[in-house]
Amino acid sequence: MAERAQPIGRARPASLHPVAPWPGTCAALGVALLVLGTLAAVAMRAEGGGSGFGPAEVSALRFTLIQASLSAVFSVGLAIPVARALARRRFAGRRVLITILGAPFILPVIVAILGLLAVFGRSGWISDALGVFGIAPLRIYGLHGVVMAHVFFNLPLATRLILQGWQEIPAERFRLAAQLNAGPRAMWRLLEAPMLRRILPGVMAVIFAICLSSFAVALTLGGGPKATTLELAIYQAFHFDFDLGRAAVLSTVQLGLTVVAAVLALRVPVGEGFGAGLDRAVVRWDATGRSATALDVVWIGFATLFLMLPLLAVLVAGAPGLLSLPAPVWSAAWVSVQVAALSTVLLLLVALPLSASIALGRRQLGEIAGILGLAASPLVIGTGLFVLIYPVANPAHVALPVTALVNMVMALPFALRILVPRMQQVMQQNARLALALDMRGPAFWRRVIWPRCRAQIGFAAGLTAALSLGDLGVVALFADPETATLPLQVYRLMGAYRMETAQAAALLLFILSMGAFWLLDRGGKFHAEA
Amino acid sequence: MLKLDAVTVQKGDFRLQADLQIATGAQVAVIGPSGAGKSTLLEAIAGFLLARDGRILWRGEDITALPPGQRPVAMLFQDGNLFPHLTLRQNVGLGIDANRRLSAAQTDVVSAALARVGLGGMEERKPADLSGGQQSRAALARVLVQGRDLLLLDEPFAALGPALKAEMLDLVAEIVAEKGATLLMVSHDPQDARRIAAEVVLVAEGRALPPLPTAEMLDNPPPALRAYLGAPQILDPDR
């Protein structure tokens, strides 16, 4: 009745959406409050600290920038020929290979590191082979090891993004160029170079931003005054010296850096990276020559070996010990599963209303969540939460919920990239009819959004569960010696030089995270409509 | 009676003014050049666009500020009249209650409505399994169970062939007659208007004019309509 009491002609706008946008707005504000609130807590602490920015901090800043730049350059430099080869070749297993290129994204860092160590380490496969010829073993620790691990993780991402650029060149252009008898060189100048000029800065910026907040890689392969990233320095200030002031100063620098990088990365257009349609090969009339074919084979072979060998090594090294794992590993695995489940539930509670609000036209929410999610560093949020919790409770008691919460924030930008486009489509196609039928709120969620977005929800949930299972970050900050997630347990086993048990536990972690992803992703797609 | 009392609706830069009355139970065709605002007029009545000025009244009650689902209106659009992931039973059932599960008695009403439009026994089919004509029939079955006073058609049969379209219009006419509903139907085709509408609302130059008898309007069109209809001979069905 209240509506009818309004003055005529100035009718109160009735809701023209089948779902209200406010829950999404609340979710975005909650995330912003978490990221900015913890930053504020850290900043206040930093002022009190006053230990300043000494040579150790300068060195950490320099190493962070150098390793991130090198990682971006090498990842992109190697990805260009691989993407080019994938774009112009069709072969059996091409689709599988491109799917596998997406796998390192959800691969636990600690698993990859054990795999890399097993292949490139001091007593790894290659060092052993070199030893036969009396050559000294490889050394993987330090800057080159950190960069190599980053290339392992980001080469696939770079390849997928660049491949997308290649496939966005319309087939007609290639046809036209072929008709003009353009050779490989002309093709490069006319079509490929301009595309790369457009797309590479964005790809570089994204990888640079990702590598800036590298923690687990630096923790395991770096370390020492010469190979410490800012994130690692925060952890050390905390864990070894319990110097909150210093951790706060480092956190502030880290956050400034990541915000700048995230803004830069979002400025330059890049594609989805895990979008569909990458399995289409364009017919290329210029690449039929024998040398071009050989070159492509070499590059595809290189990428496959580089990415698959470490995974194979984890499998081979871990399998014998898998069934005789000690009890603490199993209990850590159980803890990890619980954290991942909580993290996934939290993500859905935030990402679903948020993506619905973005789909209803609240675009700025998506941008805020995107920048914050990319710029937020787990260690900074962790430090902030520690500073806030420390006076009231023992932080070790809340280590697991805090880990789940931080993992959710980390997964949020990726989940939104998956959910928002589909949500927009669903709103566009169904909102009017739902409104006409007076279907609103819970009924619209249950009857329209859920069945229509199930595949995307499953994908986002699977991604979050896998990322959370594999995360070695904030938990290292909070946990006491009695509690551990599985990645932390693997790290502790490595630190105790129990490599065989560590490898078996890593294999278990690998199986768990891939299994969680597969289960949720398949579950969403099962009997779902396109 | 549906009364549009000095209503102005704005859609981007486009503005439509309407000041007219339509008698309860009338069957009215809305015609006019494309882009003149025919759909805008229907969207305003259905509540998808809010009136910037003026009032919309149904039987004396002000419905200007009501959300679309709470107006006494059932509307069929050009497309997207069925949820593609729901069965016909579910789709039609939404017309009875979109927010709750249906009782057994209500499910029977759904089956009866499907049978009424010639889709008996197809309750578990999904829209993709149906032909275009069958999809239109399913949407009309939902209109039947909705039991709203006003039926607005924004060219839902435009994609059908001429024979099928005529069939659907006859079905609409039957349903409207059975329910005593008031019909407003956008049309590009003067023959459609002659077929089931006694009156015509002309929408042209940002204005919706009060209804006039169809035959009179089409036989002796005002200048704006004449420009739209083109050569006069197509207007006479006997020639």
Short mmCIF file of N, CA, C and O in Angstrom, two decimals, chain A residues 360-443:
data_model
loop_
_atom_site.label_atom_id
_atom_site.label_comp_id
_atom_site.label_asym_id
_atom_site.label_seq_id
_atom_site.Cartn_x
_atom_site.Cartn_y
_atom_site.Cartn_z
N LEU A 360 23.92 -7.37 -12.66
CA LEU A 360 22.79 -6.44 -12.67
C LEU A 360 23.27 -5.02 -12.96
O LEU A 360 22.49 -4.08 -12.89
N GLY A 361 24.55 -4.86 -13.26
CA GLY A 361 25.04 -3.55 -13.68
C GLY A 361 25.87 -2.82 -12.65
O GLY A 361 26.29 -1.69 -12.87
N ARG A 362 26.14 -3.47 -11.49
CA ARG A 362 27.02 -2.82 -10.51
C ARG A 362 28.47 -3.16 -10.86
O ARG A 362 29.12 -3.93 -10.17
N ARG A 363 28.94 -2.58 -11.97
CA ARG A 363 30.25 -2.95 -12.49
C ARG A 363 31.39 -2.57 -11.57
O ARG A 363 32.37 -3.27 -11.44
N GLN A 364 31.25 -1.41 -10.93
CA GLN A 364 32.36 -0.92 -10.10
C GLN A 364 32.67 -1.91 -8.98
O GLN A 364 33.81 -2.02 -8.54
N LEU A 365 31.66 -2.68 -8.52
CA LEU A 365 31.91 -3.71 -7.51
C LEU A 365 32.92 -4.73 -8.01
O LEU A 365 33.83 -5.13 -7.30
N GLY A 366 32.74 -5.13 -9.27
CA GLY A 366 33.64 -6.11 -9.86
C GLY A 366 35.05 -5.58 -9.94
O GLY A 366 36.02 -6.29 -9.67
N GLU A 367 35.18 -4.28 -10.31
CA GLU A 367 36.52 -3.71 -10.43
C GLU A 367 37.20 -3.64 -9.07
O GLU A 367 38.37 -3.98 -8.94
N ILE A 368 36.43 -3.23 -8.06
CA ILE A 368 37.01 -3.15 -6.71
C ILE A 368 37.49 -4.53 -6.27
O ILE A 368 38.63 -4.71 -5.85
N ALA A 369 36.59 -5.51 -6.42
CA ALA A 369 36.95 -6.86 -5.97
C ALA A 369 38.13 -7.40 -6.78
O ALA A 369 39.00 -8.08 -6.24
N GLY A 370 38.17 -7.06 -8.09
CA GLY A 370 39.26 -7.53 -8.95
C GLY A 370 40.60 -6.97 -8.51
O GLY A 370 41.57 -7.71 -8.32
N ILE A 371 40.66 -5.63 -8.32
CA ILE A 371 41.93 -4.99 -7.93
C ILE A 371 42.35 -5.47 -6.55
O ILE A 371 43.50 -5.86 -6.34
N LEU A 372 41.41 -5.47 -5.61
CA LEU A 372 41.77 -5.89 -4.25
C LEU A 372 42.24 -7.33 -4.23
O LEU A 372 43.22 -7.66 -3.57
N GLY A 373 41.53 -8.19 -4.99
CA GLY A 373 41.89 -9.59 -5.00
C GLY A 373 43.28 -9.81 -5.57
O GLY A 373 44.06 -10.62 -5.07
N LEU A 374 43.59 -9.06 -6.65
CA LEU A 374 44.91 -9.21 -7.27
C LEU A 374 46.00 -8.61 -6.39
O LEU A 374 47.10 -9.14 -6.29
N ALA A 375 45.68 -7.47 -5.76
CA ALA A 375 46.72 -6.76 -5.01
C ALA A 375 46.90 -7.32 -3.61
O ALA A 375 47.98 -7.21 -3.05
N ALA A 376 45.84 -7.92 -3.07
CA ALA A 376 45.93 -8.40 -1.70
C ALA A 376 47.00 -9.46 -1.60
O ALA A 376 47.05 -10.39 -2.39
N SER A 377 47.89 -9.30 -0.64
CA SER A 377 48.89 -10.33 -0.44
C SER A 377 48.49 -11.13 0.79
O SER A 377 48.12 -10.56 1.81
N PRO A 378 48.52 -12.46 0.68
CA PRO A 378 48.09 -13.29 1.80
C PRO A 378 48.85 -12.94 3.07
O PRO A 378 48.28 -12.90 4.15
N LEU A 379 50.14 -12.68 2.91
CA LEU A 379 50.96 -12.43 4.10
C LEU A 379 50.59 -11.10 4.75
O LEU A 379 50.65 -10.97 5.97
N VAL A 380 50.22 -10.11 3.91
CA VAL A 380 49.82 -8.82 4.49
C VAL A 380 48.50 -8.97 5.24
O VAL A 380 48.36 -8.50 6.37
N ILE A 381 47.53 -9.63 4.60
CA ILE A 381 46.25 -9.85 5.28
C ILE A 381 46.50 -10.66 6.56
O ILE A 381 45.97 -10.36 7.63
N GLY A 382 47.37 -11.66 6.43
CA GLY A 382 47.69 -12.48 7.59
C GLY A 382 48.30 -11.65 8.71
O GLY A 382 47.88 -11.75 9.87
N THR A 383 49.27 -10.80 8.35
CA THR A 383 49.90 -9.95 9.35
C THR A 383 48.86 -9.07 10.04
O THR A 383 48.83 -8.94 11.27
N GLY A 384 48.00 -8.47 9.22
CA GLY A 384 46.97 -7.59 9.76
C GLY A 384 46.05 -8.33 10.71
O GLY A 384 45.77 -7.86 11.82
N LEU A 385 45.60 -9.51 10.29
CA LEU A 385 44.71 -10.28 11.15
C LEU A 385 45.42 -10.69 12.44
O LEU A 385 44.84 -10.65 13.52
N PHE A 386 46.70 -11.00 12.31
CA PHE A 386 47.48 -11.37 13.49
C PHE A 386 47.51 -10.20 14.48
O PHE A 386 47.24 -10.36 15.67
N VAL A 387 47.83 -9.00 13.93
CA VAL A 387 47.89 -7.81 14.78
C VAL A 387 46.56 -7.57 15.47
O VAL A 387 46.50 -7.20 16.65
N LEU A 388 45.46 -7.83 14.75
CA LEU A 388 44.13 -7.59 15.31
C LEU A 388 43.75 -8.67 16.32
O LEU A 388 43.11 -8.38 17.34
N ILE A 389 44.12 -9.91 16.04
CA ILE A 389 43.68 -11.02 16.89
C ILE A 389 44.56 -11.15 18.13
O ILE A 389 44.09 -11.50 19.21
N TYR A 390 45.86 -10.86 17.96
CA TYR A 390 46.85 -11.11 19.00
C TYR A 390 46.43 -10.62 20.38
O TYR A 390 46.56 -11.37 21.36
N PRO A 391 45.92 -9.37 20.49
CA PRO A 391 45.56 -8.88 21.83
C PRO A 391 44.40 -9.65 22.46
O PRO A 391 44.29 -9.70 23.68
N VAL A 392 43.50 -10.23 21.64
CA VAL A 392 42.31 -10.87 22.21
C VAL A 392 42.41 -12.38 22.32
O VAL A 392 41.80 -12.98 23.19
N ALA A 393 43.12 -13.03 21.40
CA ALA A 393 43.13 -14.48 21.42
C ALA A 393 44.47 -14.99 20.92
O ALA A 393 45.24 -14.24 20.34
N ASN A 394 44.69 -16.27 21.13
CA ASN A 394 45.91 -16.89 20.62
C ASN A 394 45.73 -17.13 19.12
O ASN A 394 44.87 -17.92 18.72
N PRO A 395 46.53 -16.44 18.27
CA PRO A 395 46.32 -16.58 16.82
C PRO A 395 46.39 -18.02 16.34
O PRO A 395 45.71 -18.38 15.37
N ALA A 396 47.15 -18.87 17.01
CA ALA A 396 47.27 -20.25 16.55
C ALA A 396 45.93 -20.97 16.61
O ALA A 396 45.67 -21.88 15.83
N HIS A 397 45.05 -20.53 17.53
CA HIS A 397 43.75 -21.19 17.63
C HIS A 397 42.85 -20.92 16.45
O HIS A 397 41.93 -21.70 16.19
N VAL A 398 43.09 -19.78 15.78
CA VAL A 398 42.22 -19.45 14.65
C VAL A 398 42.96 -19.60 13.33
O VAL A 398 42.52 -19.12 12.30
N ALA A 399 44.10 -20.30 13.36
CA ALA A 399 44.93 -20.42 12.15
C ALA A 399 44.13 -20.97 10.97
O ALA A 399 44.24 -20.48 9.85
N LEU A 400 43.30 -21.98 11.21
CA LEU A 400 42.64 -22.64 10.10
C LEU A 400 41.50 -21.82 9.50
O LEU A 400 41.44 -21.64 8.29
N PRO A 401 40.59 -21.26 10.32
CA PRO A 401 39.58 -20.37 9.73
C PRO A 401 40.20 -19.18 9.00
O PRO A 401 39.72 -18.79 7.92
N VAL A 402 41.28 -18.62 9.58
CA VAL A 402 41.93 -17.48 8.92
C VAL A 402 42.50 -17.91 7.57
O VAL A 402 42.36 -17.21 6.57
N THR A 403 43.10 -19.10 7.54
CA THR A 403 43.64 -19.60 6.27
C THR A 403 42.52 -19.74 5.24
O THR A 403 42.67 -19.33 4.08
N ALA A 404 41.39 -20.31 5.67
CA ALA A 404 40.27 -20.49 4.74
C ALA A 404 39.79 -19.14 4.22
O ALA A 404 39.52 -18.98 3.03
N LEU A 405 39.72 -18.16 5.11
CA LEU A 405 39.25 -16.82 4.72
C LEU A 405 40.19 -16.18 3.71
O LEU A 405 39.77 -15.65 2.67
N VAL A 406 41.50 -16.25 4.00
CA VAL A 406 42.47 -15.65 3.09
C VAL A 406 42.48 -16.37 1.74
O VAL A 406 42.53 -15.74 0.68
N ASN A 407 42.37 -17.70 1.77
CA ASN A 407 42.30 -18.44 0.51
C ASN A 407 41.10 -18.02 -0.31
O ASN A 407 41.17 -17.93 -1.54
N MET A 408 39.98 -17.75 0.34
CA MET A 408 38.80 -17.30 -0.36
C MET A 408 39.07 -15.98 -1.09
O MET A 408 38.73 -15.82 -2.26
N VAL A 409 39.70 -15.03 -0.38
CA VAL A 409 39.98 -13.74 -1.01
C VAL A 409 40.89 -13.92 -2.22
O VAL A 409 40.71 -13.28 -3.26
N MET A 410 41.87 -14.83 -2.11
CA MET A 410 42.80 -15.07 -3.21
C MET A 410 42.09 -15.65 -4.43
O MET A 410 42.43 -15.36 -5.56
N ALA A 411 41.10 -16.51 -4.17
CA ALA A 411 40.43 -17.19 -5.29
C ALA A 411 39.34 -16.31 -5.91
O ALA A 411 38.90 -16.56 -7.03
N LEU A 412 38.93 -15.27 -5.18
CA LEU A 412 37.77 -14.48 -5.61
C LEU A 412 37.89 -13.89 -7.02
O LEU A 412 36.96 -14.02 -7.82
N PRO A 413 39.02 -13.23 -7.38
CA PRO A 413 39.06 -12.65 -8.73
C PRO A 413 38.88 -13.69 -9.83
O PRO A 413 38.23 -13.42 -10.85
N PHE A 414 39.44 -14.89 -9.62
CA PHE A 414 39.31 -15.92 -10.64
C PHE A 414 37.88 -16.44 -10.71
O PHE A 414 37.33 -16.65 -11.79
N ALA A 415 37.27 -16.61 -9.54
CA ALA A 415 35.88 -17.08 -9.50
C ALA A 415 34.97 -16.08 -10.21
O ALA A 415 34.08 -16.45 -10.96
N LEU A 416 35.23 -14.78 -10.00
CA LEU A 416 34.39 -13.77 -10.63
C LEU A 416 34.55 -13.81 -12.15
O LEU A 416 33.58 -13.66 -12.89
N ARG A 417 35.77 -14.04 -12.61
CA ARG A 417 35.99 -14.12 -14.06
C ARG A 417 35.22 -15.27 -14.66
O ARG A 417 34.81 -15.22 -15.82
N ILE A 418 35.03 -16.33 -13.90
CA ILE A 418 34.29 -17.49 -14.40
C ILE A 418 32.79 -17.22 -14.32
O ILE A 418 32.04 -17.52 -15.25
N LEU A 419 32.35 -16.63 -13.21
CA LEU A 419 30.90 -16.54 -12.95
C LEU A 419 30.23 -15.36 -13.66
O LEU A 419 29.11 -15.49 -14.14
N VAL A 420 30.91 -14.21 -13.68
CA VAL A 420 30.21 -12.99 -14.12
C VAL A 420 29.67 -13.07 -15.56
O VAL A 420 28.50 -12.75 -15.79
N PRO A 421 30.48 -13.53 -16.55
CA PRO A 421 29.94 -13.54 -17.92
C PRO A 421 28.68 -14.40 -18.04
O PRO A 421 27.71 -14.01 -18.69
N ARG A 422 28.68 -15.57 -17.39
CA ARG A 422 27.53 -16.46 -17.46
C ARG A 422 26.33 -15.82 -16.75
O ARG A 422 25.20 -15.87 -17.22
N MET A 423 26.61 -15.22 -15.60
CA MET A 423 25.55 -14.59 -14.82
C MET A 423 24.90 -13.47 -15.65
O MET A 423 23.68 -13.32 -15.64
N GLN A 424 25.73 -12.70 -16.37
CA GLN A 424 25.18 -11.63 -17.21
C GLN A 424 24.26 -12.20 -18.27
O GLN A 424 23.16 -11.70 -18.50
N GLN A 425 24.71 -13.31 -18.89
CA GLN A 425 23.91 -13.95 -19.91
C GLN A 425 22.57 -14.43 -19.34
O GLN A 425 21.51 -14.20 -19.93
N VAL A 426 22.64 -15.06 -18.18
CA VAL A 426 21.43 -15.62 -17.57
C VAL A 426 20.44 -14.50 -17.20
O VAL A 426 19.25 -14.62 -17.43
N MET A 427 20.98 -13.41 -16.65
CA MET A 427 20.09 -12.29 -16.30
C MET A 427 19.43 -11.72 -17.55
O MET A 427 18.23 -11.47 -17.57
N GLN A 428 20.25 -11.55 -18.58
CA GLN A 428 19.74 -10.96 -19.81
C GLN A 428 18.62 -11.82 -20.40
O GLN A 428 17.61 -11.32 -20.85
N GLN A 429 18.81 -13.14 -20.36
CA GLN A 429 17.84 -14.02 -21.01
C GLN A 429 16.61 -14.29 -20.16
O GLN A 429 15.56 -14.60 -20.71
N ASN A 430 16.73 -14.21 -18.84
CA ASN A 430 15.64 -14.71 -18.00
C ASN A 430 14.99 -13.69 -17.09
O ASN A 430 13.92 -13.96 -16.57
N ALA A 431 15.64 -12.53 -16.88
CA ALA A 431 15.14 -11.61 -15.86
C ALA A 431 13.73 -11.11 -16.20
O ALA A 431 12.86 -11.07 -15.34
N ARG A 432 13.49 -10.77 -17.47
CA ARG A 432 12.22 -10.17 -17.85
C ARG A 432 11.06 -11.15 -17.61
O ARG A 432 10.04 -10.79 -17.02
N LEU A 433 11.29 -12.38 -18.06
CA LEU A 433 10.24 -13.38 -17.90
C LEU A 433 9.97 -13.65 -16.41
O LEU A 433 8.82 -13.77 -15.98
N ALA A 434 11.07 -13.73 -15.63
CA ALA A 434 10.91 -13.97 -14.20
C ALA A 434 10.11 -12.83 -13.56
O ALA A 434 9.22 -13.07 -12.75
N LEU A 435 10.43 -11.60 -13.95
CA LEU A 435 9.70 -10.45 -13.40
C LEU A 435 8.23 -10.51 -13.77
O LEU A 435 7.35 -10.27 -12.94
N ALA A 436 7.97 -10.87 -15.02
CA ALA A 436 6.58 -10.94 -15.47
C ALA A 436 5.81 -11.98 -14.67
O ALA A 436 4.60 -11.85 -14.50
N LEU A 437 6.51 -13.01 -14.19
CA LEU A 437 5.85 -14.06 -13.43
C LEU A 437 5.93 -13.82 -11.93
O LEU A 437 5.54 -14.68 -11.15
N ASP A 438 6.50 -12.67 -11.55
CA ASP A 438 6.64 -12.34 -10.13
C ASP A 438 7.52 -13.35 -9.40
O ASP A 438 7.29 -13.67 -8.24
N MET A 439 8.52 -13.88 -10.10
CA MET A 439 9.45 -14.82 -9.47
C MET A 439 10.64 -14.01 -8.98
O MET A 439 11.29 -13.32 -9.75
N ARG A 440 10.88 -14.05 -7.67
CA ARG A 440 11.94 -13.20 -7.14
C ARG A 440 12.77 -13.93 -6.10
O ARG A 440 12.36 -14.96 -5.56
N GLY A 441 13.91 -13.33 -5.77
CA GLY A 441 14.74 -13.78 -4.65
C GLY A 441 15.07 -15.26 -4.70
O GLY A 441 15.57 -15.75 -5.70
N PRO A 442 14.77 -15.97 -3.61
CA PRO A 442 15.18 -17.38 -3.51
C PRO A 442 14.66 -18.23 -4.66
O PRO A 442 15.38 -19.11 -5.15
N ALA A 443 13.44 -17.95 -5.11
CA ALA A 443 12.88 -18.76 -6.19
C ALA A 443 13.69 -18.57 -7.46
O ALA A 443 13.96 -19.52 -8.20
#
